[in-house]
mmCIF file of C-alpha atoms in Angstrom:
data_model
loop_
_atom_site.group_PDB
_atom_site.id
_atom_site.type_symbol
_atom_site.label_atom_id
_atom_site.label_comp_id
_atom_site.label_asym_id
_atom_site.label_seq_id
_atom_site.Cartn_x
_atom_site.Cartn_y
_atom_site.Cartn_z
ATOM 1 C CA UNK A 1 6.506 2.706 -15.073
ATOM 2 C CA UNK A 2 8.446 1.155 -11.960
ATOM 3 C CA UNK A 3 7.124 3.556 -10.214
ATOM 4 C CA UNK A 4 3.424 2.383 -10.925
ATOM 5 C CA UNK A 5 4.558 -1.697 -10.798
ATOM 6 C CA UNK A 6 6.473 -1.354 -7.659
ATOM 7 C CA UNK A 7 3.185 0.359 -6.132
ATOM 8 C CA UNK A 8 0.962 -2.392 -7.708
ATOM 9 C CA UNK A 9 3.004 -5.156 -5.559
ATOM 10 C CA UNK A 10 3.503 -3.393 -2.382
ATOM 11 C CA UNK A 11 0.583 -2.365 -1.422
ATOM 12 C CA UNK A 12 -1.122 -5.479 -2.954
ATOM 13 C CA UNK A 13 0.706 -7.654 -0.808
ATOM 14 C CA UNK A 14 0.392 -4.752 2.363
ATOM 15 C CA UNK A 15 -3.188 -5.763 1.712
ATOM 16 C CA UNK A 16 -3.847 -9.057 2.422
ATOM 17 C CA UNK A 17 -4.864 -10.075 5.129
ATOM 18 C CA UNK A 18 -6.005 -6.174 5.545
ATOM 19 C CA UNK A 19 -9.016 -4.610 6.618
ATOM 20 C CA UNK A 20 -10.771 -3.664 3.280
ATOM 21 C CA UNK A 21 -10.030 -6.897 2.771
ATOM 22 C CA UNK A 22 -13.048 -8.198 5.501
ATOM 23 C CA UNK A 23 -15.052 -5.283 3.886
ATOM 24 C CA UNK A 24 -14.901 -6.895 0.834
ATOM 25 C CA UNK A 25 -16.279 -9.607 1.953
ATOM 26 C CA UNK A 26 -18.591 -8.949 4.274
ATOM 27 C CA UNK A 27 -20.411 -6.542 1.446
ATOM 28 C CA UNK A 28 -19.961 -9.552 -1.361
ATOM 29 C CA UNK A 29 -21.996 -11.880 0.998
ATOM 30 C CA UNK A 30 -24.509 -9.095 2.115
ATOM 31 C CA UNK A 31 -25.675 -7.684 -0.873
ATOM 32 C CA UNK A 32 -26.729 -9.227 -4.862
ATOM 33 C CA UNK A 33 -25.651 -5.551 -5.813
ATOM 34 C CA UNK A 34 -21.506 -5.678 -6.604
ATOM 35 C CA UNK A 35 -20.662 -3.456 -10.130
ATOM 36 C CA UNK A 36 -21.381 -0.184 -7.268
ATOM 37 C CA UNK A 37 -19.655 -1.252 -4.838
ATOM 38 C CA UNK A 38 -17.213 -2.005 -6.719
ATOM 39 C CA UNK A 39 -17.458 1.342 -8.152
ATOM 40 C CA UNK A 40 -17.706 3.183 -4.286
ATOM 41 C CA UNK A 41 -14.967 0.764 -3.714
ATOM 42 C CA UNK A 42 -11.930 1.894 -6.165
ATOM 43 C CA UNK A 43 -12.777 6.080 -5.969
ATOM 44 C CA UNK A 44 -12.466 5.605 -1.634
ATOM 45 C CA UNK A 45 -9.705 4.081 -2.732
ATOM 46 C CA UNK A 46 -8.055 6.948 -5.095
ATOM 47 C CA UNK A 47 -9.217 9.200 -3.108
ATOM 48 C CA UNK A 48 -7.554 8.398 0.260
ATOM 49 C CA UNK A 49 -4.358 7.203 -1.504
ATOM 50 C CA UNK A 50 -4.003 10.612 -3.341
ATOM 51 C CA UNK A 51 -4.779 12.627 0.050
ATOM 52 C CA UNK A 52 -1.869 9.264 1.193
ATOM 53 C CA UNK A 53 0.159 10.317 -2.102
ATOM 54 C CA UNK A 54 0.575 14.001 -2.022
ATOM 55 C CA UNK A 55 1.230 14.164 2.023
ATOM 56 C CA UNK A 56 3.850 12.032 1.125
ATOM 57 C CA UNK A 57 4.950 14.032 -1.539
ATOM 58 C CA UNK A 58 4.697 17.463 0.897
ATOM 59 C CA UNK A 59 7.419 15.263 4.041
ATOM 60 C CA UNK A 60 9.910 14.803 1.727
ATOM 61 C CA UNK A 61 10.050 17.595 -0.050
ATOM 62 C CA UNK A 62 10.890 19.381 3.522
ATOM 63 C CA UNK A 63 13.181 16.439 4.410
ATOM 64 C CA UNK A 64 17.168 16.833 3.316
ATOM 65 C CA UNK A 65 18.408 14.721 0.933
ATOM 66 C CA UNK A 66 20.960 12.361 3.126
ATOM 67 C CA UNK A 67 17.748 11.520 5.483
ATOM 68 C CA UNK A 68 15.861 10.590 3.401
ATOM 69 C CA UNK A 69 17.157 6.917 2.772
ATOM 70 C CA UNK A 70 16.696 6.361 6.333
ATOM 71 C CA UNK A 71 13.646 7.728 6.726
ATOM 72 C CA UNK A 72 12.115 5.081 3.925
ATOM 73 C CA UNK A 73 14.046 2.240 5.647
ATOM 74 C CA UNK A 74 12.143 2.931 9.705
ATOM 75 C CA UNK A 75 8.637 2.637 6.700
ATOM 76 C CA UNK A 76 9.559 -0.894 5.191
ATOM 77 C CA UNK A 77 10.233 -1.607 9.019
ATOM 78 C CA UNK A 78 7.617 -0.482 10.108
ATOM 79 C CA UNK A 79 5.657 -2.681 7.317
ATOM 80 C CA UNK A 80 7.784 -5.615 8.120
ATOM 81 C CA UNK A 81 6.120 -5.733 11.877
ATOM 82 C CA UNK A 82 3.136 -4.212 11.273
ATOM 83 C CA UNK A 83 2.387 -6.953 8.988
ATOM 84 C CA UNK A 84 2.896 -9.715 11.715
ATOM 85 C CA UNK A 85 0.406 -8.826 13.729
ATOM 86 C CA UNK A 86 -3.042 -10.578 12.616
ATOM 87 C CA UNK A 87 -6.434 -8.039 12.374
ATOM 88 C CA UNK A 88 -9.262 -9.834 13.941
ATOM 89 C CA UNK A 89 -12.214 -7.314 14.309
ATOM 90 C CA UNK A 90 -14.680 -6.906 11.260
ATOM 91 C CA UNK A 91 -15.220 -3.633 9.894
ATOM 92 C CA UNK A 92 -18.774 -2.429 10.827
ATOM 93 C CA UNK A 93 -21.305 -3.642 7.430
ATOM 94 C CA UNK A 94 -22.339 -0.389 5.687
ATOM 95 C CA UNK A 95 -26.196 0.164 4.534
ATOM 96 C CA UNK A 96 -27.292 -0.747 1.656
ATOM 97 C CA UNK A 97 -29.978 1.660 0.064
ATOM 98 C CA UNK A 98 -29.767 3.945 -3.152
ATOM 99 C CA UNK A 99 -26.635 5.477 -2.273
ATOM 100 C CA UNK A 100 -24.654 2.339 -2.075
ATOM 101 C CA UNK A 101 -21.436 3.216 -4.492
ATOM 102 C CA UNK A 102 -20.925 6.837 -2.273
ATOM 103 C CA UNK A 103 -21.627 4.730 1.272
ATOM 104 C CA UNK A 104 -18.671 2.227 0.084
ATOM 105 C CA UNK A 105 -16.113 4.802 -1.258
ATOM 106 C CA UNK A 106 -16.683 6.667 2.312
ATOM 107 C CA UNK A 107 -16.216 3.483 3.780
ATOM 108 C CA UNK A 108 -13.631 2.362 2.060
ATOM 109 C CA UNK A 109 -11.449 6.103 2.813
ATOM 110 C CA UNK A 110 -12.192 5.735 6.065
ATOM 111 C CA UNK A 111 -11.240 2.637 6.494
ATOM 112 C CA UNK A 112 -7.488 3.053 4.749
ATOM 113 C CA UNK A 113 -6.978 6.157 7.490
ATOM 114 C CA UNK A 114 -4.160 4.888 9.347
ATOM 115 C CA UNK A 115 -3.505 2.283 7.680
ATOM 116 C CA UNK A 116 -0.337 -0.205 6.483
ATOM 117 C CA UNK A 117 -0.879 1.319 2.957
ATOM 118 C CA UNK A 118 -0.692 4.391 3.752
ATOM 119 C CA UNK A 119 2.516 3.970 5.104
ATOM 120 C CA UNK A 120 3.875 1.706 2.687
ATOM 121 C CA UNK A 121 2.379 5.131 -0.078
ATOM 122 C CA UNK A 122 4.391 7.424 1.819
ATOM 123 C CA UNK A 123 7.232 5.502 1.674
ATOM 124 C CA UNK A 124 6.870 5.131 -2.325
ATOM 125 C CA UNK A 125 6.463 8.599 -2.639
ATOM 126 C CA UNK A 126 9.426 9.098 -0.890
ATOM 127 C CA UNK A 127 11.716 6.874 -3.731
ATOM 128 C CA UNK A 128 9.979 7.460 -6.339
ATOM 129 C CA UNK A 129 8.096 11.399 -5.821
ATOM 130 C CA UNK A 130 6.102 10.672 -8.604
ATOM 131 C CA UNK A 131 2.120 11.011 -7.433
ATOM 132 C CA UNK A 132 0.075 9.464 -10.018
ATOM 133 C CA UNK A 133 2.069 6.071 -11.044
ATOM 134 C CA UNK A 134 1.894 5.432 -6.893
ATOM 135 C CA UNK A 135 -1.272 6.521 -6.693
ATOM 136 C CA UNK A 136 -2.390 4.623 -9.481
ATOM 137 C CA UNK A 137 -0.467 1.345 -8.591
ATOM 138 C CA UNK A 138 -1.861 1.717 -5.101
ATOM 139 C CA UNK A 139 -5.037 1.830 -6.060
ATOM 140 C CA UNK A 140 -4.979 -1.101 -8.498
ATOM 141 C CA UNK A 141 -2.831 -3.112 -6.353
ATOM 142 C CA UNK A 142 -5.440 -2.759 -3.686
ATOM 143 C CA UNK A 143 -8.346 -3.636 -5.831
ATOM 144 C CA UNK A 144 -6.634 -6.394 -7.038
ATOM 145 C CA UNK A 145 -7.338 -7.734 -3.905
ATOM 146 C CA UNK A 146 -10.454 -6.919 -2.887
ATOM 147 C CA UNK A 147 -11.938 -7.387 -6.232
ATOM 148 C CA UNK A 148 -12.156 -10.975 -5.728
ATOM 149 C CA UNK A 149 -13.121 -11.344 -2.277
ATOM 150 C CA UNK A 150 -16.119 -9.287 -3.236
ATOM 151 C CA UNK A 151 -17.227 -11.895 -5.766
ATOM 152 C CA UNK A 152 -15.955 -14.548 -4.129
ATOM 153 C CA UNK A 153 -17.112 -14.182 -0.729
ATOM 154 C CA UNK A 154 -15.848 -16.035 2.695
ATOM 155 C CA UNK A 155 -15.893 -19.779 1.133
ATOM 156 C CA UNK A 156 -12.528 -18.670 -0.602
ATOM 157 C CA UNK A 157 -11.443 -16.432 1.269
ATOM 158 C CA UNK A 158 -10.887 -18.990 3.712
ATOM 159 C CA UNK A 159 -8.402 -20.422 2.136
ATOM 160 C CA UNK A 160 -6.234 -18.256 1.494
ATOM 161 C CA UNK A 161 -3.397 -18.913 3.705
ATOM 162 C CA UNK A 162 -2.740 -15.212 5.275
ATOM 163 C CA UNK A 163 -0.085 -16.262 8.281
ATOM 164 C CA UNK A 164 2.036 -17.310 5.539
ATOM 165 C CA UNK A 165 1.155 -15.023 3.074
ATOM 166 C CA UNK A 166 2.087 -11.620 6.259
ATOM 167 C CA UNK A 167 5.084 -13.359 7.266
ATOM 168 C CA UNK A 168 6.506 -13.437 3.586
ATOM 169 C CA UNK A 169 5.957 -9.997 3.536
ATOM 170 C CA UNK A 170 7.181 -8.957 5.964
ATOM 171 C CA UNK A 171 10.049 -10.831 5.453
ATOM 172 C CA UNK A 172 10.251 -8.765 2.230
ATOM 173 C CA UNK A 173 9.928 -5.506 3.704
ATOM 174 C CA UNK A 174 12.710 -5.837 6.006
ATOM 175 C CA UNK A 175 15.041 -7.357 3.639
ATOM 176 C CA UNK A 176 14.144 -4.061 1.817
ATOM 177 C CA UNK A 177 14.999 -2.252 4.341
ATOM 178 C CA UNK A 178 18.070 -3.952 5.633
ATOM 179 C CA UNK A 179 18.942 -2.968 1.610
ATOM 180 C CA UNK A 180 18.304 0.550 1.465
ATOM 181 C CA UNK A 181 20.325 1.313 4.826
ATOM 182 C CA UNK A 182 23.053 -0.582 3.515
ATOM 183 C CA UNK A 183 23.451 1.201 0.046
ATOM 184 C CA UNK A 184 22.556 4.253 2.546
ATOM 185 C CA UNK A 185 26.219 4.075 5.028
ATOM 186 C CA UNK A 186 27.673 3.059 1.976
ATOM 187 C CA UNK A 187 28.199 -1.069 2.099
ATOM 188 C CA UNK A 188 27.093 -1.407 -0.996
ATOM 189 C CA UNK A 189 29.118 -1.579 -4.811
ATOM 190 C CA UNK A 190 27.090 0.455 -7.282
ATOM 191 C CA UNK A 191 26.205 -2.079 -9.171
ATOM 192 C CA UNK A 192 23.541 -3.350 -6.561
ATOM 193 C CA UNK A 193 22.352 -0.052 -4.947
ATOM 194 C CA UNK A 194 19.073 1.241 -4.481
ATOM 195 C CA UNK A 195 19.201 3.669 -6.774
ATOM 196 C CA UNK A 196 18.369 0.904 -9.631
ATOM 197 C CA UNK A 197 15.051 0.277 -8.195
ATOM 198 C CA UNK A 198 14.745 3.547 -6.426
ATOM 199 C CA UNK A 199 15.541 6.783 -8.520
ATOM 200 C CA UNK A 200 14.835 9.303 -6.221
ATOM 201 C CA UNK A 201 16.898 7.875 -3.807
ATOM 202 C CA UNK A 202 20.005 8.214 -6.134
ATOM 203 C CA UNK A 203 23.582 10.434 -4.602
ATOM 204 C CA UNK A 204 22.930 13.995 -5.482
ATOM 205 C CA UNK A 205 26.303 14.548 -6.318
ATOM 206 C CA UNK A 206 25.534 11.259 -9.684
ATOM 207 C CA UNK A 207 22.118 12.882 -9.899
ATOM 208 C CA UNK A 208 23.779 16.569 -11.013
ATOM 209 C CA UNK A 209 24.911 16.917 -14.333
#
């Protein structure tokens, strides 16, 4: 449950002001068929997060245990910096037609490639190593942000202070990175260890019976 909730929260925060949000806004304004777009969006996002999670699981299976906290801290630092940059370029619209659902799925799958949410999911896989809750949580987190945009449109989205949210999210990821690094260096007491929130980072000697 922790992996699911943390994934939904972390990826949802990272998605604020992202390209997928703007694509959902654009599709919600242009087309009068929100349900096919929604299911296509959900399908494309799920497929992308599943691919990313499997790649993250493979990556951390090759990495020695004592290096994993540093890679995770690096991922969080990348997120902290990435969130400070605005994404001004709007994605191209998806054409309408019979296969609006499949077109939406393909558009969101491609749009999420090399995105900061993928970086977040890779980091979460290093933390938890659980594909199903991370993928479902990440997909839910993105949908919680993009679905209102699909239905409400630009008028309401313009009122969201995305710059402030981006900076707060950046600060959150920076604090997480510093927390992981401080714990890896042995600077934190046991009661404040990152293993309480991130079980996969539990030391090998503590994890063994």
